[in-house]
CSV table of C-alpha atoms in Angstrom, one decimal:
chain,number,residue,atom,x,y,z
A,28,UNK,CA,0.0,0.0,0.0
A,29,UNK,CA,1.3,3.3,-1.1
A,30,UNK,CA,1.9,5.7,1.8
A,31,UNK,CA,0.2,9.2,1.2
A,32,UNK,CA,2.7,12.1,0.7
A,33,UNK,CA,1.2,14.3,3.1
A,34,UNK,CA,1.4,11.6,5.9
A,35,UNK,CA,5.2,10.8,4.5
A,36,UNK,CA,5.9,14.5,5.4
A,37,UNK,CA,3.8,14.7,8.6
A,38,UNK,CA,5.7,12.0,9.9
A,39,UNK,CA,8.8,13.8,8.3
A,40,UNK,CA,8.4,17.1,10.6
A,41,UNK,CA,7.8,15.4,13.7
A,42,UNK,CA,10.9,13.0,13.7
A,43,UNK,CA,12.6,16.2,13.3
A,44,UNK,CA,11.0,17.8,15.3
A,45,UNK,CA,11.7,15.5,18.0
A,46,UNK,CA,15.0,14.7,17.0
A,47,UNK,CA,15.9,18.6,17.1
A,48,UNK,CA,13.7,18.6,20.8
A,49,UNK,CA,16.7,16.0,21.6
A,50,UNK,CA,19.8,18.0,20.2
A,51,UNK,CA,18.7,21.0,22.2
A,52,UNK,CA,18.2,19.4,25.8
A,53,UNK,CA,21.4,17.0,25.4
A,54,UNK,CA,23.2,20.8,24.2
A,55,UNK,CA,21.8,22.7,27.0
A,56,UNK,CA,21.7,20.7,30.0
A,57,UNK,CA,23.9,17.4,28.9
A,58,UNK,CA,26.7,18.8,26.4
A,59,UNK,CA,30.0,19.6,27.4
A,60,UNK,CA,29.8,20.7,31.0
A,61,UNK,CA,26.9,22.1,31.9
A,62,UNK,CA,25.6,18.8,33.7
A,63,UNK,CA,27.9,20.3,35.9
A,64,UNK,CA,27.4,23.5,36.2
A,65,UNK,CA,24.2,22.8,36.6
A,66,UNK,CA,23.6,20.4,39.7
A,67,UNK,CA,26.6,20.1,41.4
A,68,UNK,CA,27.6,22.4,44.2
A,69,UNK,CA,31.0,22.8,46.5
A,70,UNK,CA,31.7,20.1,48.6
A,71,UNK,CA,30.7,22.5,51.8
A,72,UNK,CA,27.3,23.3,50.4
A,73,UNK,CA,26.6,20.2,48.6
A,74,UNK,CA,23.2,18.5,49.7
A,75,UNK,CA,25.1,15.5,49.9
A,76,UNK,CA,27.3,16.8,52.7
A,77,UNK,CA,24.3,18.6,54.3
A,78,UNK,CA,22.3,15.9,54.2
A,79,UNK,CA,24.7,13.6,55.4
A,80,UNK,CA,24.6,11.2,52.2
A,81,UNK,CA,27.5,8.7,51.9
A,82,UNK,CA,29.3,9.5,48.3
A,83,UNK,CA,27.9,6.7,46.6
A,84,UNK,CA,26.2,6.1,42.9
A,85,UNK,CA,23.0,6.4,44.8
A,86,UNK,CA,23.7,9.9,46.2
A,87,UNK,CA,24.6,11.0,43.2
A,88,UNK,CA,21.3,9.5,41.7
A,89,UNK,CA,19.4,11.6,44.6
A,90,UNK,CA,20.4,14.5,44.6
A,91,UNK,CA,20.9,14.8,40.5
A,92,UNK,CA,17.2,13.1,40.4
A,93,UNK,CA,15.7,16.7,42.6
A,94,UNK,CA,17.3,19.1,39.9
A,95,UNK,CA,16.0,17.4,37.1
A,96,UNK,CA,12.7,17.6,38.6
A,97,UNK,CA,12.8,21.2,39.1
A,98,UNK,CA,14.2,21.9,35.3
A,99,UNK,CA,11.1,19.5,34.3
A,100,UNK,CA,9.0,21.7,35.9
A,101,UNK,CA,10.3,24.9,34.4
A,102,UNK,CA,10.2,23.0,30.7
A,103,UNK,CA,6.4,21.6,31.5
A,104,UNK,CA,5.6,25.3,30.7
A,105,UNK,CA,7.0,26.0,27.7
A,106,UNK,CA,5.4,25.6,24.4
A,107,UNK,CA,5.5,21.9,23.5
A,108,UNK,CA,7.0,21.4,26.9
A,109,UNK,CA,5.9,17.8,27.6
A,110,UNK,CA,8.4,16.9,24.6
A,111,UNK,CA,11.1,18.7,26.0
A,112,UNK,CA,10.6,17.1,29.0
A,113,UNK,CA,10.8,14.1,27.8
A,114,UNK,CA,13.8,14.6,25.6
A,115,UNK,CA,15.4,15.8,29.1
A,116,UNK,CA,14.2,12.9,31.1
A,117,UNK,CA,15.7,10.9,28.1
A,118,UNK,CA,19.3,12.4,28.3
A,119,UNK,CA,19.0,12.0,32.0
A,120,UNK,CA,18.7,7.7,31.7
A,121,UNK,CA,21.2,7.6,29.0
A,122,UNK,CA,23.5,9.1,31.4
A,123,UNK,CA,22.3,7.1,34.3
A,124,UNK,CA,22.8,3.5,32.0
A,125,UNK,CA,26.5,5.0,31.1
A,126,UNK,CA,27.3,5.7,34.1
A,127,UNK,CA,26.2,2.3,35.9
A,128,UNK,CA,28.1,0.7,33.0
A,129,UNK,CA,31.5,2.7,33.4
A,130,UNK,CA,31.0,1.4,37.4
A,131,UNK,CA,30.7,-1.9,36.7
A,132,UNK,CA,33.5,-2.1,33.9
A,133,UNK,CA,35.1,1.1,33.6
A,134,UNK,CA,36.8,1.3,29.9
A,135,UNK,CA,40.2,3.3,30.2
A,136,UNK,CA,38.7,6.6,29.2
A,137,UNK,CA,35.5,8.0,30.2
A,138,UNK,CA,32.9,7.8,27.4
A,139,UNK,CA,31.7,10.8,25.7
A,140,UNK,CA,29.6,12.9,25.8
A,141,UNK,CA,27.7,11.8,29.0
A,142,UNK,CA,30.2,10.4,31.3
A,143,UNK,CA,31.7,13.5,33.4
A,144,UNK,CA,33.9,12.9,37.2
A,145,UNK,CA,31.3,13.0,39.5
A,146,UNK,CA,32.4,15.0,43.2
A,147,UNK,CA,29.5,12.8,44.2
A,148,UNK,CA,30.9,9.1,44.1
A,149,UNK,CA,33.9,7.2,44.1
A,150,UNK,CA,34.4,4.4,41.2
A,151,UNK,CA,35.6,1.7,43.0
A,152,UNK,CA,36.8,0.1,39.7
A,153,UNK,CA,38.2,3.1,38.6
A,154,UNK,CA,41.1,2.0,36.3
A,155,UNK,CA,44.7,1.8,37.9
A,156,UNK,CA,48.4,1.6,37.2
A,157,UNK,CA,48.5,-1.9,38.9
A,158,UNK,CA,45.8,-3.4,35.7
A,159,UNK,CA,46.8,-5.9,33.8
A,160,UNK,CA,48.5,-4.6,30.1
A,161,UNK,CA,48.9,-6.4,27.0
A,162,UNK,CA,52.0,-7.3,25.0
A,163,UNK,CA,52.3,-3.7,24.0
A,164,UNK,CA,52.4,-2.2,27.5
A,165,UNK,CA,48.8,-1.2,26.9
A,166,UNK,CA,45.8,-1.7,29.7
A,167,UNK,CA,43.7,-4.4,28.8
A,168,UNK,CA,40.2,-3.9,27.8
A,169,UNK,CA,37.5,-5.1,30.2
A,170,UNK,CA,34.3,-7.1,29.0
A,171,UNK,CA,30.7,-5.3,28.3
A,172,UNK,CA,29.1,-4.9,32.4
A,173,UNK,CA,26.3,-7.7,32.2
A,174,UNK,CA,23.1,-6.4,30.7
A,175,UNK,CA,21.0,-8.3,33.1
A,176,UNK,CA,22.3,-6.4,35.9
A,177,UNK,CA,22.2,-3.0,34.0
A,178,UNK,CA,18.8,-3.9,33.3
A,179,UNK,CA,17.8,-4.2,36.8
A,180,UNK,CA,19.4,-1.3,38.4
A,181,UNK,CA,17.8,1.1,35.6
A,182,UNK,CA,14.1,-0.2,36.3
A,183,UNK,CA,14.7,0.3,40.2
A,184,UNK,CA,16.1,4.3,39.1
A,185,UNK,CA,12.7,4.4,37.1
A,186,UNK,CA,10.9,3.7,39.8
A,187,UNK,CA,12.8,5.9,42.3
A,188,UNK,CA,12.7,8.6,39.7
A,189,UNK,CA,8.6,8.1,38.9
A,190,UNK,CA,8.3,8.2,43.0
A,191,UNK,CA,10.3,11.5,43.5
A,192,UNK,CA,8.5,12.9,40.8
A,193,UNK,CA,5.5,12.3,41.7
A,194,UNK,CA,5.8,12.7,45.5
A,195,UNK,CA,7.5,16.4,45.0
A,196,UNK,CA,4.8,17.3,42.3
A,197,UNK,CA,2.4,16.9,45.1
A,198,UNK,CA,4.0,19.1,47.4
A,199,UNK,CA,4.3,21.9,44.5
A,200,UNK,CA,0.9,21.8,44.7
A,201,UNK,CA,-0.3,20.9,48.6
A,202,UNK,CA,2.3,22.7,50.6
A,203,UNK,CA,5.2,22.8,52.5
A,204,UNK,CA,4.6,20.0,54.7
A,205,UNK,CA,3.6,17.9,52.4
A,206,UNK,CA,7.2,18.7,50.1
A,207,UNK,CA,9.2,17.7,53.8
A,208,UNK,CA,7.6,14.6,53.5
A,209,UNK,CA,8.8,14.2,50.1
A,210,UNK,CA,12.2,15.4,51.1
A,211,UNK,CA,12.3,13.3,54.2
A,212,UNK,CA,11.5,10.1,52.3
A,213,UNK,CA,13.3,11.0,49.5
A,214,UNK,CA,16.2,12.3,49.9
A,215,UNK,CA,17.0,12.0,53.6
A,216,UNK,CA,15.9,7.9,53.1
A,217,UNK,CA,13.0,7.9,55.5
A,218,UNK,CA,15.7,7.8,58.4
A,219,UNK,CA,13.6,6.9,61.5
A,220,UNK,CA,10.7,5.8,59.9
A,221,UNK,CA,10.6,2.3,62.5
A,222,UNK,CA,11.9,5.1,65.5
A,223,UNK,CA,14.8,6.1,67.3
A,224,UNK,CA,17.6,3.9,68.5
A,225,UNK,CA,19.5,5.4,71.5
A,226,UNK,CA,22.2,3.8,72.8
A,227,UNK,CA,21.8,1.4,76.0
A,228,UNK,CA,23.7,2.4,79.1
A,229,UNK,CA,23.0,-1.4,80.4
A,230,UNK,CA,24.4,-3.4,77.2
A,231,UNK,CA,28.0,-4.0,77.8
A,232,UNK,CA,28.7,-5.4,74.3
A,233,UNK,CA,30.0,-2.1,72.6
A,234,UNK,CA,31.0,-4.0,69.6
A,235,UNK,CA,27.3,-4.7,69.0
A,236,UNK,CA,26.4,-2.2,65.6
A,237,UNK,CA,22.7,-2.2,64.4
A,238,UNK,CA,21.8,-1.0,61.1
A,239,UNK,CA,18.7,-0.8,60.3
A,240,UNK,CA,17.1,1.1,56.6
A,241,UNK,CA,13.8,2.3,55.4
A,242,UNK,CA,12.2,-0.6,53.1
A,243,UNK,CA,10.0,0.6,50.2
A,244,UNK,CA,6.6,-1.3,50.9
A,245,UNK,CA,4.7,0.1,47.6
A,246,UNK,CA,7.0,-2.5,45.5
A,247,UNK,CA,7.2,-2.4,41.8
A,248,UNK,CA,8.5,-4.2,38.9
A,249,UNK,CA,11.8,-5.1,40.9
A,250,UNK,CA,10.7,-6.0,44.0
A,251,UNK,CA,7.7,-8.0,45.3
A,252,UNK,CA,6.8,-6.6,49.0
A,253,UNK,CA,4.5,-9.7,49.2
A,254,UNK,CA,7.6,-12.2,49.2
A,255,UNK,CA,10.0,-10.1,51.4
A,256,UNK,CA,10.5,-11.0,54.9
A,257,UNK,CA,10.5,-6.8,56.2
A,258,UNK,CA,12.2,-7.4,59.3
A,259,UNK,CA,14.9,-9.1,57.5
A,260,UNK,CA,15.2,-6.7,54.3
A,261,UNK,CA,15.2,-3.7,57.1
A,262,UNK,CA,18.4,-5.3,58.2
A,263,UNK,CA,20.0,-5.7,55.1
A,264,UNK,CA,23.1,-3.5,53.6
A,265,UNK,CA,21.8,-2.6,50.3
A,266,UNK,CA,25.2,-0.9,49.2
A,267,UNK,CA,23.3,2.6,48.7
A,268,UNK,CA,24.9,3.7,52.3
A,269,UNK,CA,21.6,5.2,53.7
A,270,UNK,CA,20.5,3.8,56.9
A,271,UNK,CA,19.1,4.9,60.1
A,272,UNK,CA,21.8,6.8,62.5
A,273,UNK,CA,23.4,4.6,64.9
A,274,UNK,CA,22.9,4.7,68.3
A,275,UNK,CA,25.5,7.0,69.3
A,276,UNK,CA,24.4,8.9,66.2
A,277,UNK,CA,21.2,9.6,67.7
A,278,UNK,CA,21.2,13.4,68.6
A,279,UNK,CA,21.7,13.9,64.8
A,280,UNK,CA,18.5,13.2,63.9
A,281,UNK,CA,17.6,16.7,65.8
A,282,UNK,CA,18.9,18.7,63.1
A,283,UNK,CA,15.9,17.1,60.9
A,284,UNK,CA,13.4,19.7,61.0
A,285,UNK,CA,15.7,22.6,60.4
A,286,UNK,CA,17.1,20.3,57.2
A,287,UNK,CA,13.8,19.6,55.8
A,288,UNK,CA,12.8,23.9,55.8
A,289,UNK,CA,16.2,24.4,54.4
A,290,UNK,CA,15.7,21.8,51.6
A,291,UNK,CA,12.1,23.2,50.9
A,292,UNK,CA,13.5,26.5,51.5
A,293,UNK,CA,15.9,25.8,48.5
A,294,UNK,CA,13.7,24.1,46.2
A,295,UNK,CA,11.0,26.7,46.3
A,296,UNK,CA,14.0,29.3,45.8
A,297,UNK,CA,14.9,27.8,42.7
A,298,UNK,CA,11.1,27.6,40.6
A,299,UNK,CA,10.5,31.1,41.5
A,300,UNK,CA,14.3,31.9,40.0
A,301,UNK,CA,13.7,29.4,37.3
A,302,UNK,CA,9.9,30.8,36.4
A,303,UNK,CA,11.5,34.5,36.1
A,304,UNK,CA,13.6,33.3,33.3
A,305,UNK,CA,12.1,34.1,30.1
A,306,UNK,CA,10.9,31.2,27.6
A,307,UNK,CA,13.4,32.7,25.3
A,308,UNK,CA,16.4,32.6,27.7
A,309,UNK,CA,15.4,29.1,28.6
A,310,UNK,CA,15.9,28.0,25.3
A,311,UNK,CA,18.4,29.8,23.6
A,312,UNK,CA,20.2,32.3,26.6
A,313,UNK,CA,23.4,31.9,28.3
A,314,UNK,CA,23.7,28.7,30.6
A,315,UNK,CA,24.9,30.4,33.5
A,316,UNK,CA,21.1,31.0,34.0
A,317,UNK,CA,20.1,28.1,34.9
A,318,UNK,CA,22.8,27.3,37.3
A,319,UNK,CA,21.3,26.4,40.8
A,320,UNK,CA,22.4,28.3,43.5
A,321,UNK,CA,23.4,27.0,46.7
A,322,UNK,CA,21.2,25.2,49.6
A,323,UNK,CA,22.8,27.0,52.1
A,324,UNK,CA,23.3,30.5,51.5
């Protein structure tokens, strides 16, 4: 069957449309440097160091994961914003599955143009001098990281990402309180959320540690809550390096409140800066304007 020209052409402008929606997100907030210059912040005022997140892929997935949401909601209001939206959101997961890769099997040189040096995390299997070289003195090239594993940790991001998302859109809307919920669950890893441990003045095993973490009981297409033993999972190191405070650690949790207004503080800081900024300057203007300030001022 002969395809009319009108459709041909249709379909024509839209793919490139879409692929010039594409272009202009990876250009203005994933080309270059400008991932950078965009969500990270010095070590003293990152929210990782406020917050007290352990540098780990997972922080990095946080914290990155709150600033995209804020640019989404700047973009939602633009002409045709749902598309760039999506083309951002897209960007954002090719980064994420690059990045997971280059931690599980780290080629010799980062790969371009996603893949920046992250003040975030540490790559534990970060190339080193001690690697073994071929006959030619040169390092040797590692195997592909296994999709399967690849595949799992990007639908548990989804998931994380479509919670945040969804969680902080209903606080744009509802209120304060209800956006320190979001931030409390979160980012801050529902620290808490079984209680308080303080340390016991009659135990006289000091060597004794409990750990203890914040279980997702909504489940998805990772994890079946039906088929978990809680107590057990709420026990469990799951590598991300966001628990409850030890005992000893307990007084920390005191600085809470304050860190949930300063985090709400900040985010509602940024969509009024973001909403000044002209459609225009949003698209096409100088970069620097959509740097993100600091949490702390």
């Amino acid at each position: 069957m002969e395809v009319p020209s009108n459709l041909q052409r249709g379909v024509r402008s839209q793919y490139m449309k879409t692929l010039s929606r594409l272009r202009l997100t990876r250009t203005r907030f994933f080309g270059s440097n400008k991932v950078r210059l965009s969500v990270s912040a010095p070590p003293s005022h990152s929210p990782c160091t406020g917050c007290r997140l352990p540098p780990t892929f997972q922080s990095w997935f946080t914290v990155t994961n709150l600033h995209i949401w804020m640019l989404t909601v700047r973009l939602r209001a633009l002409p045709d914003g749902k598309y760039y939206t999506q083309a951002l959101i897209d960007h954002f997961f090719i980064d994420i599955e690059d990045r997971i890769r280059t931690v599980l099997q780290p080629p010799s040189t980062p790969t371009k143009p996603y893949t920046f040096s992250s003040p975030f995390y540490v790559n534990p299997n970060a190339p080193s001098p001690d690697d073994p070289k071929d006959s030619k003195g040169r390092t040797k090239p590692r195997s592909r990281a296994p999709d399967r594993l690849v595949t799992r940790q990007m639908k548990i991001f989804k998931e994380q990402w479509a919670g945040m998302g969804l969680a902080f859109d209903l606080g744009l809307v509802k209120g304060d309180m209800e956006m320190a919920a979001a931030v409390w669950r979160n980012l801050l890893g529902a620290r808490g959320a079984q209680g308080i441990a303080f340390p016991d003045s009659d135990s006289t095993d000091k060597t004794n540690k409990s750990f203890r973490r914040s279980v997702n009981l909504v489940g998805g297409e990772v994890v079946n809550v039906a088929k978990i033993d809680l107590a057990k999972e709420e026990t469990r190191d799951d590598g991300s390096g966001v628990h409850d405070f030890a005992p000893e650690e307990a007084d920390l949790y005191v600085e809470y409140p304050q860190l949930m207004l300063d985090v709400v503080r900040y985010v509602r800081r940024e969509l009024s800066r973001l909403d000044e900024i002209s459609d225009e300057q949003i698209m096409n203007g100088p970069v620097d304007h959509l740097k993100f300030g600091r949490v702390w001022q």
